[in-house]
PDB file of C-alpha atoms in Angstrom:
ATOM      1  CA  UNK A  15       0.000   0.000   0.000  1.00 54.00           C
ATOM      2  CA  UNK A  16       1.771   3.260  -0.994  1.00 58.00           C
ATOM      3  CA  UNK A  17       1.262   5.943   1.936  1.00 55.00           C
ATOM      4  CA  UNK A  18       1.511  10.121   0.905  1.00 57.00           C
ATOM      5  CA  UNK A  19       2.907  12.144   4.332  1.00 57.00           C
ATOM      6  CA  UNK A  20       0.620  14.755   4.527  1.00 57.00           C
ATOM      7  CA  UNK A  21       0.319  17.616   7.553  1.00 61.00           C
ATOM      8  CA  UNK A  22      -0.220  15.666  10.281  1.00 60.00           C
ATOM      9  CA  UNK A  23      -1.043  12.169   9.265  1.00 60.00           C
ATOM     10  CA  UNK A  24      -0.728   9.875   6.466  1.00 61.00           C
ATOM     11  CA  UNK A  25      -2.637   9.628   3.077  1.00 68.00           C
ATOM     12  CA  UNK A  26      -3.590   6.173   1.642  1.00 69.00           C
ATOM     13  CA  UNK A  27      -3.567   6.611  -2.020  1.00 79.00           C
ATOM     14  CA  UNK A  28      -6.642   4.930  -4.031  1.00 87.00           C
ATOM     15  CA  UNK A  29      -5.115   3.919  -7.368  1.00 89.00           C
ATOM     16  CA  UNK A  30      -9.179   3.402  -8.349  1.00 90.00           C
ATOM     17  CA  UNK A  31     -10.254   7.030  -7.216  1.00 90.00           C
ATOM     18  CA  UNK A  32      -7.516   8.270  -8.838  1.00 91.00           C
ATOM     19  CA  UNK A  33      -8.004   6.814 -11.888  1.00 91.00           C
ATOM     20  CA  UNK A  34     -11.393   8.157 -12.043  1.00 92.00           C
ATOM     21  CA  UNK A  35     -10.909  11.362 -11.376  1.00 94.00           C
ATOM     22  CA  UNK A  36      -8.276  11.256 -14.450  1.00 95.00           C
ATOM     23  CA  UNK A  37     -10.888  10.099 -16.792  1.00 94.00           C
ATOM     24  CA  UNK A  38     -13.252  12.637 -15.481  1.00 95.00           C
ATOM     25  CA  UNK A  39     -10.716  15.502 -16.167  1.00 96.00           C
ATOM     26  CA  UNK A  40     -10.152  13.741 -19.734  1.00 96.00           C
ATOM     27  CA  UNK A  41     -13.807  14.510 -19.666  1.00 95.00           C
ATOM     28  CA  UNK A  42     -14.736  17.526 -18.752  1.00 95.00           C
ATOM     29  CA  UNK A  43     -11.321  18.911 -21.332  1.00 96.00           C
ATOM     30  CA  UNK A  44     -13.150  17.337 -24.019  1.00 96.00           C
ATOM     31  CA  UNK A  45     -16.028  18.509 -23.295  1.00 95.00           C
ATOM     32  CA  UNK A  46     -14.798  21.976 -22.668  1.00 95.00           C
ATOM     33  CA  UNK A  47     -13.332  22.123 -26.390  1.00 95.00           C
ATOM     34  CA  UNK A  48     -16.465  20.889 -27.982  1.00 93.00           C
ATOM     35  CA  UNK A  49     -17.505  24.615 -26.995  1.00 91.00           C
ATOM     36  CA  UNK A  50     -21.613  24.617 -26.901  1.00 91.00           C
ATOM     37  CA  UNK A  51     -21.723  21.262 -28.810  1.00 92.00           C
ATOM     38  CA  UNK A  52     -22.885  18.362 -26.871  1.00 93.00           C
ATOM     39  CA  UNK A  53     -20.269  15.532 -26.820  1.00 93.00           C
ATOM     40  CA  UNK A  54     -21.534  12.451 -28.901  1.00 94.00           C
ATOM     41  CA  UNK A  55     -21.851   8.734 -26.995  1.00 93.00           C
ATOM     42  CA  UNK A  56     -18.768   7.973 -29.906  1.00 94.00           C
ATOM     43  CA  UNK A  57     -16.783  10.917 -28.464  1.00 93.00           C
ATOM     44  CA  UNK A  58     -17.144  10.134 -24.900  1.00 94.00           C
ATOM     45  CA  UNK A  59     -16.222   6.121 -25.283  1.00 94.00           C
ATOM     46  CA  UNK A  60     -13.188   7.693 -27.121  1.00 93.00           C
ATOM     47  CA  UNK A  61     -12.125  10.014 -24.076  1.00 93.00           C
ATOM     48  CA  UNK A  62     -12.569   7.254 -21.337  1.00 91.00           C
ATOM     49  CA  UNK A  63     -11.004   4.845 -23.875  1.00 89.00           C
ATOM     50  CA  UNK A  64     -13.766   2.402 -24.003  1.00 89.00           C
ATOM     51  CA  UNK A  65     -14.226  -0.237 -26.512  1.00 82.00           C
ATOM     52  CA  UNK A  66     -18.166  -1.836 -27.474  1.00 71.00           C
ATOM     53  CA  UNK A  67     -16.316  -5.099 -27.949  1.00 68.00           C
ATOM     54  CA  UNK A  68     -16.565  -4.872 -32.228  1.00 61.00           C
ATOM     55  CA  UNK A  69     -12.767  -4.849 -32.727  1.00 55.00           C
ATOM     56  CA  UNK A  70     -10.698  -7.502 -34.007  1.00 52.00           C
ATOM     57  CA  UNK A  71     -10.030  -9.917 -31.525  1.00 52.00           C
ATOM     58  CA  UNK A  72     -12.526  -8.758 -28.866  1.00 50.00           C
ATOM     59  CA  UNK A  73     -14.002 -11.188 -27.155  1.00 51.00           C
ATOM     60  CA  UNK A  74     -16.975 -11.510 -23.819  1.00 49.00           C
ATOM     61  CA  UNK A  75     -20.017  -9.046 -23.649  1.00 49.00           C
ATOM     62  CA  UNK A  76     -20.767  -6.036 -25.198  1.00 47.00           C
ATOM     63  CA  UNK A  77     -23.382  -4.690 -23.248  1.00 48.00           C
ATOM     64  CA  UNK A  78     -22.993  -1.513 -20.972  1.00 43.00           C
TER      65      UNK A  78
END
């Protein structure tokens, strides 16, 4: 487990949470240079780099 000092006490890092909160910056960027456009479902998957399971060599479920 990696532990952050911080003032006072330690911080446990959450590799999850923090990989969220990446995507979620990804996506508000993206959404921020689309201007007043709304983002299309295509452009989002894109940003949070998910697949519908159609590519060569996919395999499993493609439901979401």
């Amino acid at each position: 487990m990696n532990v952050a000092p911080m003032r006072g006490g330690t911080a446990v890092q959450d590799h999850v949470a923090l990989a969220e909160i990446e995507l979620c910056g990804d996506l508000i960027i993206a959404a921020s240079a689309a201007g007043e456009e709304r983002l299309s479902a295509d452009r989002i998957d894109e940003v949070l780099r998910v697949s519908d399971g159609r590519e060569a060599g996919a395999t499993g479920d493609d439901r979401r």
